[in-house]
PDB file of C-alpha atoms and ligand atoms in Angstrom:
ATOM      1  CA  UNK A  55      64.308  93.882 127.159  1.00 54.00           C
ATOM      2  CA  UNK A  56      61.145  95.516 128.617  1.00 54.00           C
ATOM      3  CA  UNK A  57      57.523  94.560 126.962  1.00 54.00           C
ATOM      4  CA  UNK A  58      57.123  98.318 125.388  1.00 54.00           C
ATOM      5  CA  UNK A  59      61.081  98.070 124.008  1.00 57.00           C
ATOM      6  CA  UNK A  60      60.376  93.994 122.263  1.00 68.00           C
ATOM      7  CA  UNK A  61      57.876  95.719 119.942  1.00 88.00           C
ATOM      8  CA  UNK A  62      60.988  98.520 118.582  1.00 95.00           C
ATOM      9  CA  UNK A  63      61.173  97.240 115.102  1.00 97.00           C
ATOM     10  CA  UNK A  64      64.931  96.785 115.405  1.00 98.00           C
ATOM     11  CA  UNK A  65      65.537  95.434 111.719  1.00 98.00           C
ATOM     12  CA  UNK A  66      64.439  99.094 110.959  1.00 98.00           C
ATOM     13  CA  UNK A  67      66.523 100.998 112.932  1.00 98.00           C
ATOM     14  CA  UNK A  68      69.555  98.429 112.476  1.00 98.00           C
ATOM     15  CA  UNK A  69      69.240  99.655 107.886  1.00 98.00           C
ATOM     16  CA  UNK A  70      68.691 103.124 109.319  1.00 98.00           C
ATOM     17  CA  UNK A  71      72.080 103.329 110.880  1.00 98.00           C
ATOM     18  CA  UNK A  72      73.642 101.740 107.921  1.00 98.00           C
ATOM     19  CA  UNK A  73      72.309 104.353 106.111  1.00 98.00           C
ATOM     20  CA  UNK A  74      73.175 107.003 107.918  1.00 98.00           C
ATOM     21  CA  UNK A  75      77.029 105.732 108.470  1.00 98.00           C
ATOM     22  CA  UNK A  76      77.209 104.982 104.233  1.00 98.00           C
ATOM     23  CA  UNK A  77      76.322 108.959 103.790  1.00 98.00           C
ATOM     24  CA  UNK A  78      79.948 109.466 105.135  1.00 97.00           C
ATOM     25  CA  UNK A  79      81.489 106.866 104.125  1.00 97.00           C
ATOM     26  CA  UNK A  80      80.333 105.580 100.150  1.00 97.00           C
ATOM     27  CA  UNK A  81      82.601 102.980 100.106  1.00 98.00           C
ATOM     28  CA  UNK A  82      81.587 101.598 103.525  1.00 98.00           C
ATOM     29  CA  UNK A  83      80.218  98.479 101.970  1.00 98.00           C
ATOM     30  CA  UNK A  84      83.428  97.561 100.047  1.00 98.00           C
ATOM     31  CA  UNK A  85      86.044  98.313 102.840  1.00 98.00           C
ATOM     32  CA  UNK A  86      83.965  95.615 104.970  1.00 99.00           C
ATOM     33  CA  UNK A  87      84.533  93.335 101.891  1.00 98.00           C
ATOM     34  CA  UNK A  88      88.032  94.350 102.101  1.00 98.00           C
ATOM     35  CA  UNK A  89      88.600  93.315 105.423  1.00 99.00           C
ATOM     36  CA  UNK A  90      86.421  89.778 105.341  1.00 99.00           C
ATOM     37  CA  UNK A  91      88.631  88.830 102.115  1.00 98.00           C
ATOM     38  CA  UNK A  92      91.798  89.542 104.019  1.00 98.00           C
ATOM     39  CA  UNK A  93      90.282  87.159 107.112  1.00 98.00           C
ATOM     40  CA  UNK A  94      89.297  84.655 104.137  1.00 98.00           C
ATOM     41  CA  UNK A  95      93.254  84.239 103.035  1.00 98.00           C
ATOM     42  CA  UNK A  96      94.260  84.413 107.158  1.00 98.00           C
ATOM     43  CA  UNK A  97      92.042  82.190 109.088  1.00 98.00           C
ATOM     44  CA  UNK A  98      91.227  78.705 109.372  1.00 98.00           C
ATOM     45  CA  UNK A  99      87.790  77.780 108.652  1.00 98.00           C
ATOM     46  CA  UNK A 100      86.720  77.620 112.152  1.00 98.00           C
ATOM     47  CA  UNK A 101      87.549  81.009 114.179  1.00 98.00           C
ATOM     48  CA  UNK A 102      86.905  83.491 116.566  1.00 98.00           C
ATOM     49  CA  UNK A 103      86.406  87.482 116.011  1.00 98.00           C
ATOM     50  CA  UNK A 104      86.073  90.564 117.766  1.00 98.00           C
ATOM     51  CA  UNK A 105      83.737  93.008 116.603  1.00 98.00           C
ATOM     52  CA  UNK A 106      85.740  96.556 118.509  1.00 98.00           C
ATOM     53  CA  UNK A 107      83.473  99.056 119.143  1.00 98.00           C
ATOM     54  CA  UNK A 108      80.784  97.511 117.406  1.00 98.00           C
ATOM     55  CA  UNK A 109      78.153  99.810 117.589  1.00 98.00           C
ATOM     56  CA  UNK A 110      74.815  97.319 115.866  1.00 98.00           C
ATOM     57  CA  UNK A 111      76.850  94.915 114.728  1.00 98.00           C
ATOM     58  CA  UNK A 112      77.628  95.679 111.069  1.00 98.00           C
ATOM     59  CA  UNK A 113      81.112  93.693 111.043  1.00 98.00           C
ATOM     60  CA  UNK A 114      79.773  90.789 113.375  1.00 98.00           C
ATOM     61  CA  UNK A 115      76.748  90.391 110.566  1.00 98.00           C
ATOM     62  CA  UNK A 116      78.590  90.396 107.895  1.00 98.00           C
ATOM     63  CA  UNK A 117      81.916  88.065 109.068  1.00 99.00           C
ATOM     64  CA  UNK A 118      79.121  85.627 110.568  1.00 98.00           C
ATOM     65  CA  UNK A 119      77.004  85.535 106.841  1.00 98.00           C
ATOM     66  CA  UNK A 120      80.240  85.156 105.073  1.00 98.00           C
ATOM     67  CA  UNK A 121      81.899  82.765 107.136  1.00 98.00           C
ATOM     68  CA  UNK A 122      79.339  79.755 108.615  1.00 98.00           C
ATOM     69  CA  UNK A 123      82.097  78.093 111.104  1.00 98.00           C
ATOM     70  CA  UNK A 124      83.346  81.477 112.448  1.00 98.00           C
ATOM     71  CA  UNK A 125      82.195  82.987 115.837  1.00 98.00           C
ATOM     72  CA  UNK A 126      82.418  86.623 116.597  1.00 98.00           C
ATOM     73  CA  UNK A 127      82.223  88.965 120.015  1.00 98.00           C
ATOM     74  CA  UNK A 128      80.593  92.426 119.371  1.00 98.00           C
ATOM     75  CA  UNK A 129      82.018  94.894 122.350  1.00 98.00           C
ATOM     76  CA  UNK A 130      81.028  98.346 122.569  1.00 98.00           C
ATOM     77  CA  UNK A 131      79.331 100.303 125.281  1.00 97.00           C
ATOM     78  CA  UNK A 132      76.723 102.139 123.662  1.00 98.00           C
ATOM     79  CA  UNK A 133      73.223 100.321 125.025  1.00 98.00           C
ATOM     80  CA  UNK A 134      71.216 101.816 122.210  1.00 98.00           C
ATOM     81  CA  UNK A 135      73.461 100.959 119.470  1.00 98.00           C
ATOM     82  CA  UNK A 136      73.656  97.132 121.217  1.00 98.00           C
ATOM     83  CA  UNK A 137      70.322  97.503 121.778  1.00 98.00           C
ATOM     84  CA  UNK A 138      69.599  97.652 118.473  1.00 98.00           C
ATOM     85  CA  UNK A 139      72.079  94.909 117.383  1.00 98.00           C
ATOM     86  CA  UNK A 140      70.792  92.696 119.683  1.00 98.00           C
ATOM     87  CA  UNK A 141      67.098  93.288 118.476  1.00 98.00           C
ATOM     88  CA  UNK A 142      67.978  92.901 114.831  1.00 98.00           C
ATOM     89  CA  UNK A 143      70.775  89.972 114.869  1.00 98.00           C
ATOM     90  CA  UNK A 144      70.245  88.115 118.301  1.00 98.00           C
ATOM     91  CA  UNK A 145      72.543  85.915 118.144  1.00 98.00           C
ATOM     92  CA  UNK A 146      72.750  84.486 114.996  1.00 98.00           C
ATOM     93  CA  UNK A 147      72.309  80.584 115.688  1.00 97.00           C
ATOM     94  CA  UNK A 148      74.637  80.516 119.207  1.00 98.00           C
ATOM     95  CA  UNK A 149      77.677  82.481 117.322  1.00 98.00           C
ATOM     96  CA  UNK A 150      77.357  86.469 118.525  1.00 98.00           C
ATOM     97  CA  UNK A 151      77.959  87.185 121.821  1.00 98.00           C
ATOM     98  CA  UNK A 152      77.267  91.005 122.944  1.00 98.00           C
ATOM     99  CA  UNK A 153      79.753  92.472 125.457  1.00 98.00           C
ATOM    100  CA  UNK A 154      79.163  95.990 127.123  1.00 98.00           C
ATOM    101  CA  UNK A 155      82.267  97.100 128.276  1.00 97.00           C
ATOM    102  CA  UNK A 156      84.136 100.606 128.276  1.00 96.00           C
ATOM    103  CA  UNK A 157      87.262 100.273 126.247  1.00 96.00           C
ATOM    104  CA  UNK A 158      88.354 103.348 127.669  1.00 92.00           C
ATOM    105  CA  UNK A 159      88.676 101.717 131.146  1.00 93.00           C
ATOM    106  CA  UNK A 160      91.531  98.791 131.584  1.00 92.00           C
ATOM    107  CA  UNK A 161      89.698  95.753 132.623  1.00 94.00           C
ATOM    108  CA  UNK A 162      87.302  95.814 129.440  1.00 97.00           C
ATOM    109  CA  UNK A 163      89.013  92.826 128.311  1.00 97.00           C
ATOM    110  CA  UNK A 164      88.207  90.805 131.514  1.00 96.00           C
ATOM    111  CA  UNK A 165      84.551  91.167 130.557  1.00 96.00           C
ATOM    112  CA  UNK A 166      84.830  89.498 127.215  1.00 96.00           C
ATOM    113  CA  UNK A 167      84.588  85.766 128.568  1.00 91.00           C
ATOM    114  CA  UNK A 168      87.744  85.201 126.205  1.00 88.00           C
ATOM    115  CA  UNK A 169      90.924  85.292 126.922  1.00 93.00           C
ATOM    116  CA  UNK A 170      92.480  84.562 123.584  1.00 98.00           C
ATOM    117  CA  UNK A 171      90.563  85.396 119.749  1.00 98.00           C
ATOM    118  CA  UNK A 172      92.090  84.795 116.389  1.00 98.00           C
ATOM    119  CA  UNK A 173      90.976  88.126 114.973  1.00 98.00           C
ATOM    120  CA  UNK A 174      90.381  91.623 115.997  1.00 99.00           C
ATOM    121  CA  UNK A 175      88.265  93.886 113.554  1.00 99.00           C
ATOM    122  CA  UNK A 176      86.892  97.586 113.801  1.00 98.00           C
ATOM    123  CA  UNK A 177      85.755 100.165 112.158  1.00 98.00           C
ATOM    124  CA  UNK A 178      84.894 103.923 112.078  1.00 98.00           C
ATOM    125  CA  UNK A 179      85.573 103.731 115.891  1.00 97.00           C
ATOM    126  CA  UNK A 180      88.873 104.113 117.520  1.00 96.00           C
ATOM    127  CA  UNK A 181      89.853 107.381 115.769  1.00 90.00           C
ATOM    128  CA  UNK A 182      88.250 108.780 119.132  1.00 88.00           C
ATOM    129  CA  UNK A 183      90.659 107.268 121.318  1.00 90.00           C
ATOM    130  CA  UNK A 184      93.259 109.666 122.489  1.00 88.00           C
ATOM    131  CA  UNK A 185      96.716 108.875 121.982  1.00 91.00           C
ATOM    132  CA  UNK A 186      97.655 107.578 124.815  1.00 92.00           C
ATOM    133  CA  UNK A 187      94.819 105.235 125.763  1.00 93.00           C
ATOM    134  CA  UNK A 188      95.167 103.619 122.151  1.00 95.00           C
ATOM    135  CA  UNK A 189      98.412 102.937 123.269  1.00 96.00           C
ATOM    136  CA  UNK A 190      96.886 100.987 125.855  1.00 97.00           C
ATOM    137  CA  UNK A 191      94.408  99.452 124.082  1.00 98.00           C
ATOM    138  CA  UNK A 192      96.628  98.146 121.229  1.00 98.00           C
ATOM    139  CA  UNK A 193      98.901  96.535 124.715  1.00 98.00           C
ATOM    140  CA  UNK A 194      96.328  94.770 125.077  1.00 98.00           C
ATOM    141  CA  UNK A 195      95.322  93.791 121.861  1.00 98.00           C
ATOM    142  CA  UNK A 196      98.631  92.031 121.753  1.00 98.00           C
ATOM    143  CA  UNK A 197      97.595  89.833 124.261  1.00 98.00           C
ATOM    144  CA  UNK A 198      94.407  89.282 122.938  1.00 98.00           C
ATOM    145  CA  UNK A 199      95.263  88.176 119.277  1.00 98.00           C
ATOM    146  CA  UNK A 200      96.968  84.608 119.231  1.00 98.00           C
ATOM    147  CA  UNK A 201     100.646  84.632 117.959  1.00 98.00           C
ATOM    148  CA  UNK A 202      99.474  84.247 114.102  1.00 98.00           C
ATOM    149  CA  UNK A 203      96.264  86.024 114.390  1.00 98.00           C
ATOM    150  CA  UNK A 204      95.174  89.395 113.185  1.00 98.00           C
ATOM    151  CA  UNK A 205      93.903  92.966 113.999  1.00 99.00           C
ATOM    152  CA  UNK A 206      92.327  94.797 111.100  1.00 99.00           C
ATOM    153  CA  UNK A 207      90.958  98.673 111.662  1.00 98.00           C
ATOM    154  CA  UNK A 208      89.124 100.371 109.498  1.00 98.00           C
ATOM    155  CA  UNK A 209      89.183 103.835 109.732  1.00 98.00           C
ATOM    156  CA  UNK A 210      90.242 107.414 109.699  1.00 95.00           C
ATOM    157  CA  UNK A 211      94.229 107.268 109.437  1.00 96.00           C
ATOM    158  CA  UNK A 212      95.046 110.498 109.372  1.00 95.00           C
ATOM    159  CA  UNK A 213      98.198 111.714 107.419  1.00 97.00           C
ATOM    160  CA  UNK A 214     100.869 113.497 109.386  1.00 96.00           C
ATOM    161  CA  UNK A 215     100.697 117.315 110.213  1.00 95.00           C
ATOM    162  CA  UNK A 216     103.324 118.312 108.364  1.00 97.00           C
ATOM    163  CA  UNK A 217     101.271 116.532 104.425  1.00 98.00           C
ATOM    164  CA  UNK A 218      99.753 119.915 104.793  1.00 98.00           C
ATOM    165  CA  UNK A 219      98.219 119.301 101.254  1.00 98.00           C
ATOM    166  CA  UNK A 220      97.409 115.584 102.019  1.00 98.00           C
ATOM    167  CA  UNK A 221      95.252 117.077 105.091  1.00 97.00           C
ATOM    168  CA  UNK A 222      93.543 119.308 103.377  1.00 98.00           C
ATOM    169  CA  UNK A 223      92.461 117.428 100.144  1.00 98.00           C
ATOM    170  CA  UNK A 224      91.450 114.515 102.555  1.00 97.00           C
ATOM    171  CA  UNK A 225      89.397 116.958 104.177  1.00 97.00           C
ATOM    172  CA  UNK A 226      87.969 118.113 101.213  1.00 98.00           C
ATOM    173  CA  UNK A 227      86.774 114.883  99.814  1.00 98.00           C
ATOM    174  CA  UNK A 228      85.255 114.061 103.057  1.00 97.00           C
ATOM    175  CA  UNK A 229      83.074 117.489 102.965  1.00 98.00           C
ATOM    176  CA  UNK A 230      82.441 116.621  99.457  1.00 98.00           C
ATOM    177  CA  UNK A 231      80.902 113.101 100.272  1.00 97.00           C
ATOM    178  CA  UNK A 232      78.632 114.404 103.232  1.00 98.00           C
ATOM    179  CA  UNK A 233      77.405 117.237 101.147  1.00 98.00           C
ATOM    180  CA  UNK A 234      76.034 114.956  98.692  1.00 97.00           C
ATOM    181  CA  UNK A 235      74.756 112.798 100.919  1.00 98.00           C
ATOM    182  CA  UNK A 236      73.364 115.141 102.954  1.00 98.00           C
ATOM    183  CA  UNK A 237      72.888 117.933 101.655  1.00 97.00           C
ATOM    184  CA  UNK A 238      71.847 116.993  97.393  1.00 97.00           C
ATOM    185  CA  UNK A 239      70.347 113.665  98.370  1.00 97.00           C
ATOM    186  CA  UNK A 240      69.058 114.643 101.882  1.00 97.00           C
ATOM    187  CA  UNK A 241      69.908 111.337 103.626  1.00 98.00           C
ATOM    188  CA  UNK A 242      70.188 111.203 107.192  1.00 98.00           C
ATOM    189  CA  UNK A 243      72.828 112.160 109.097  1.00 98.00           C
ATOM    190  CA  UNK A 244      74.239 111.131 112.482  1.00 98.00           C
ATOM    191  CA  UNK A 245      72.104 114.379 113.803  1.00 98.00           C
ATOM    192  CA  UNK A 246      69.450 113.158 112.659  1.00 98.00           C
ATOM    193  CA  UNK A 247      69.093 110.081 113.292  1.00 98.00           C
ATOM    194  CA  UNK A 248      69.720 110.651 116.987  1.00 98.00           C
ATOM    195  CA  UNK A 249      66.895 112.684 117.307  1.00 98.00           C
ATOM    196  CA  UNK A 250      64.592 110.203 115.640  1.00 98.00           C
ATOM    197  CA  UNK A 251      65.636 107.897 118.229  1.00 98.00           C
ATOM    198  CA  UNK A 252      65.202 110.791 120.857  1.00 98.00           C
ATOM    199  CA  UNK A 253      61.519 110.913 119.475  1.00 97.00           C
ATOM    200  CA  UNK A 254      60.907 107.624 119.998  1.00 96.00           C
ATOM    201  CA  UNK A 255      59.403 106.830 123.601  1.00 96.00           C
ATOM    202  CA  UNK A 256      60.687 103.254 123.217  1.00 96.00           C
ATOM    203  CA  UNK A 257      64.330 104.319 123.363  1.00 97.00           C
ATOM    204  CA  UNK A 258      63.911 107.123 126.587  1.00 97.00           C
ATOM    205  CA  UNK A 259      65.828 104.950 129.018  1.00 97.00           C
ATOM    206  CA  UNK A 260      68.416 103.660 127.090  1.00 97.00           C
ATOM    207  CA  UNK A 261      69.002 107.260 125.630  1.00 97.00           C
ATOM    208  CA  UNK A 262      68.825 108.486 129.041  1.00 97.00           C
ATOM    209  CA  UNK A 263      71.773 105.585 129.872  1.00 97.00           C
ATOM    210  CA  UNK A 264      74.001 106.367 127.021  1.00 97.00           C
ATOM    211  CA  UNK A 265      74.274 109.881 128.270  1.00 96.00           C
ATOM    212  CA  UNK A 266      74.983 109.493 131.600  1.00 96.00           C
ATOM    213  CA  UNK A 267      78.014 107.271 130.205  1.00 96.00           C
ATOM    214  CA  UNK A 268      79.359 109.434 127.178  1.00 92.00           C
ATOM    215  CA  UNK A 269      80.608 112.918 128.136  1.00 77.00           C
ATOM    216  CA  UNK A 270      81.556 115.171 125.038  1.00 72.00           C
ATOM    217  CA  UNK A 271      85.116 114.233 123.793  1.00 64.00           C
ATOM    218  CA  UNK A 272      87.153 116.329 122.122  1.00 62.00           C
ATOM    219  CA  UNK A 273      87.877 115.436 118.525  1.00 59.00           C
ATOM    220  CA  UNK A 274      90.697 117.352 118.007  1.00 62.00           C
ATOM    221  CA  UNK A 275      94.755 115.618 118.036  1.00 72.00           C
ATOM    222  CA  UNK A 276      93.119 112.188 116.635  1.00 86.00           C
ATOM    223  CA  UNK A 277      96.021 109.819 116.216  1.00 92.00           C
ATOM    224  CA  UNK A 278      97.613 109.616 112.889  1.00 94.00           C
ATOM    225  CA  UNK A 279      98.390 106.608 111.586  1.00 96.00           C
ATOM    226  CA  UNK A 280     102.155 107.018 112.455  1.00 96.00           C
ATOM    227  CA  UNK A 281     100.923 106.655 116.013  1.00 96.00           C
ATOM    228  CA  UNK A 282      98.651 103.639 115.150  1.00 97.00           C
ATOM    229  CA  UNK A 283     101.092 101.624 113.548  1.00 98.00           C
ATOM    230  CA  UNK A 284     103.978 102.548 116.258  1.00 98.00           C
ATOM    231  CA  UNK A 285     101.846 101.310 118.659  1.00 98.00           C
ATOM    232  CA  UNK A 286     100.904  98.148 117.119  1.00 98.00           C
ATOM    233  CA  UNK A 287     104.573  97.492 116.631  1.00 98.00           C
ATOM    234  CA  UNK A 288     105.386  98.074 120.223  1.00 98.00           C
ATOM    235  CA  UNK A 289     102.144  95.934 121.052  1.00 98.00           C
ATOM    236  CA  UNK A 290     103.895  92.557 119.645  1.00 98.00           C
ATOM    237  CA  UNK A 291     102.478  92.774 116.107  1.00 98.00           C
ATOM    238  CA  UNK A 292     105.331  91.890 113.710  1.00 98.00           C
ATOM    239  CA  UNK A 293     103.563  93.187 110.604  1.00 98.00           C
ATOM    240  CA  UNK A 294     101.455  96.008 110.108  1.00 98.00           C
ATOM    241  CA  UNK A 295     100.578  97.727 106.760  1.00 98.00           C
ATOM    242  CA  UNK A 296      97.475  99.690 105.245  1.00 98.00           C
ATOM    243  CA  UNK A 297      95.671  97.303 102.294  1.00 98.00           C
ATOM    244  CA  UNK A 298      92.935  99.499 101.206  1.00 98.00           C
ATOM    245  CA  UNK A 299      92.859 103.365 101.018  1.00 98.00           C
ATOM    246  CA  UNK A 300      91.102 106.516  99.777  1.00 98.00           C
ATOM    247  CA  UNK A 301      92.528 109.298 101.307  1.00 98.00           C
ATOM    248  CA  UNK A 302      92.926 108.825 105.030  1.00 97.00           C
ATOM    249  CA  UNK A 303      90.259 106.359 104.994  1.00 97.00           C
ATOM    250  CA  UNK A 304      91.918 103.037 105.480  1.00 98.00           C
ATOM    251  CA  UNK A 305      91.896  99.497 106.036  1.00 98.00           C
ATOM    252  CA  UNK A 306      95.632  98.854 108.525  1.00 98.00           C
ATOM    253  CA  UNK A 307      96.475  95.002 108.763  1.00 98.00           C
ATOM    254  CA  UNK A 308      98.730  94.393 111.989  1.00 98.00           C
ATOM    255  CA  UNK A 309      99.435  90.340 111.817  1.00 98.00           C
ATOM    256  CA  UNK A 310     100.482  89.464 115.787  1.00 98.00           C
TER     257      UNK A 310
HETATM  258  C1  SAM B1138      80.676 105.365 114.324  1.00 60.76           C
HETATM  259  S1  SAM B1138      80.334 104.038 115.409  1.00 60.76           S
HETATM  260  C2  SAM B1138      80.879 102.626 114.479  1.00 60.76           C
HETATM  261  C3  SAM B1138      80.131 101.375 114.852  1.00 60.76           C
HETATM  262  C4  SAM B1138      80.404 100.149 113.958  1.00 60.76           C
HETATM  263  N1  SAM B1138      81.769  99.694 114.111  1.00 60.76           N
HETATM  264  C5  SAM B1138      80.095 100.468 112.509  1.00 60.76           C
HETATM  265  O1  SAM B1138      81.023 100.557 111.695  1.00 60.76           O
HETATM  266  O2  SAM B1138      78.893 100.599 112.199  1.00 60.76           O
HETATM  267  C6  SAM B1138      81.551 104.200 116.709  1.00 60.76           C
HETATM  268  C7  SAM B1138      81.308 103.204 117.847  1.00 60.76           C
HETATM  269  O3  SAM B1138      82.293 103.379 118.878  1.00 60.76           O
HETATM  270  C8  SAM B1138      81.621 103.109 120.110  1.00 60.76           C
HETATM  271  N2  SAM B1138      82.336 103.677 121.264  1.00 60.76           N
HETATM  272  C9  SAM B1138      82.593 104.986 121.526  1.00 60.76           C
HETATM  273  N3  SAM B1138      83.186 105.118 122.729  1.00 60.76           N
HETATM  274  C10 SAM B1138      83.286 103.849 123.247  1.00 60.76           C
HETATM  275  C11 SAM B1138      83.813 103.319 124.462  1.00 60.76           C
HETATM  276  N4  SAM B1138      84.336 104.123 125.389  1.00 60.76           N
HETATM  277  N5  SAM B1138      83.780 101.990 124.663  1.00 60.76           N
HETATM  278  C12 SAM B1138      83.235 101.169 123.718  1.00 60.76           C
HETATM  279  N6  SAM B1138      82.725 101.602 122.539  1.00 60.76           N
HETATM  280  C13 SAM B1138      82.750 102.929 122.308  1.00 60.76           C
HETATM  281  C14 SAM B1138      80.290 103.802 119.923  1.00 60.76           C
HETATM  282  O4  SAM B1138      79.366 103.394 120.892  1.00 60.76           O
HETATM  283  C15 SAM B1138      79.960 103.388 118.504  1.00 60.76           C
HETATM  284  O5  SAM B1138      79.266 102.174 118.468  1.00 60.76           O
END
């Protein structure tokens, strides 16, 4: 961390984003409750998790407050959003580690130091994967996650193409939500809040760095979860079954 970036008040930025991501999603909050309660019934009290696409570390923070024996691996390849978790959490007494890696590119898993975690968590993240490289990463998931262990995602599921009405209302809740928040309670949205941290000199290089590694994706064909939970199947995990829902916003438990 350079002198001019140590003096970023991270702890700000770090609330910011949670802001931002709660406009879209109300019940973000609760669905991370959702998932720590399912690791509370799972694990032993000593365990390690991996925070998937972790962005600043929102599930990391929270599974490390909630459970004091626990350690926890935040991957994601974004260096302002890890620059920012880094800032704000460190590494919470010796029990976050912060791993850049691409999980678009196969040998992401080499990088994480472990070859072997009890749980996998995510959210709001992998419904950018195309189909087939989920595939992939869910093959290796299942050689991640110990025989027992558990991956938990929560995310956009979407509904098949053919619950035409299922789509739709979905939809429409979703453009409800983000017009409130947006629009009738002007919070900041993921536009915006880029381009305060675009008008901060602090974050020029590592804005300059997470361009050069993020090309525009297309965000259309984002795998149902049909394709999610085939492909957890196939990847070795004998159980796998949504827990929480509103609308296509779900919490999917696979159990390896
Ligand atoms: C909407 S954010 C969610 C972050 C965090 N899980 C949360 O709930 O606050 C999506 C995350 O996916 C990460 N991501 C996107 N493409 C990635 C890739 N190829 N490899 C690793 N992470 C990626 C982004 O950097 C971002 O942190």
């Amino acid at each position: 961390m350079s002198n001019l970036q140590s003096q970023v008040n991270w702890q700000h930025w770090l609330h910011r984003w949670d802001a931002q991501q709660s406009g879209y999603l109300p019940l973000r909050e609760e669905r991370f409750q959702v998932m720590l309660n399912a690791l509370a019934l799972t694990m032993p009290e000593s365990f390690t998790a991996l925070d998937l696409a972790c962005g600043p570390g929102a599930i990391s923070q929270r599974l490390l407050q909630r459970f004091p024996h626990a350690r926890c691996i935040g991957v994601d390849y974004d260096p302002v959003l890890l620059a920012i978790g880094q800032g704000a959490l460190g590494t919470i007494g010796d029990r976050l580690r912060w791993v850049e890696a691409d999980l678009t590119q196969e040998d992401w898993v080499k990088l994480l130091g472990d070859t072997q975690v009890d749980a996998v968590l995510s959210t709001t993240a992998l419904h950018w994967l195309p189909s087939d490289r989920l595939v992939k990463l869910y093959q290796q998931l299942g050689q991640l996650v110990r025989p027992g262990g558990v991956f938990l995602n929560g995310d956009h599921l979407y509904f098949p193409p053919h619950l035409e009405t299922f789509n739709r209302l979905a939809k429409r809740v979703q453009v409800q939500q983000e017009q409130q928040a947006f629009i009738e309670n002007n919070q900041e949205d993921w536009k915006r809040w880029w381009q305060a941290i675009a008008d901060e000199p602090d974050f020029k290089a590592l804005l300059e760095e997470r361009q050069r590694r993020f090309a525009p994706r297309a965000t259309e064909n984002e795998p149902t979860l049909a394709i999610h939970v085939a492909a957890l199947q196939e990847a070795g995990f004998r159980e796998v079954e949504t827990i929480w829902q509103r609308w296509d916003d779900r919490i999917l438990v696979a159990i390896r």
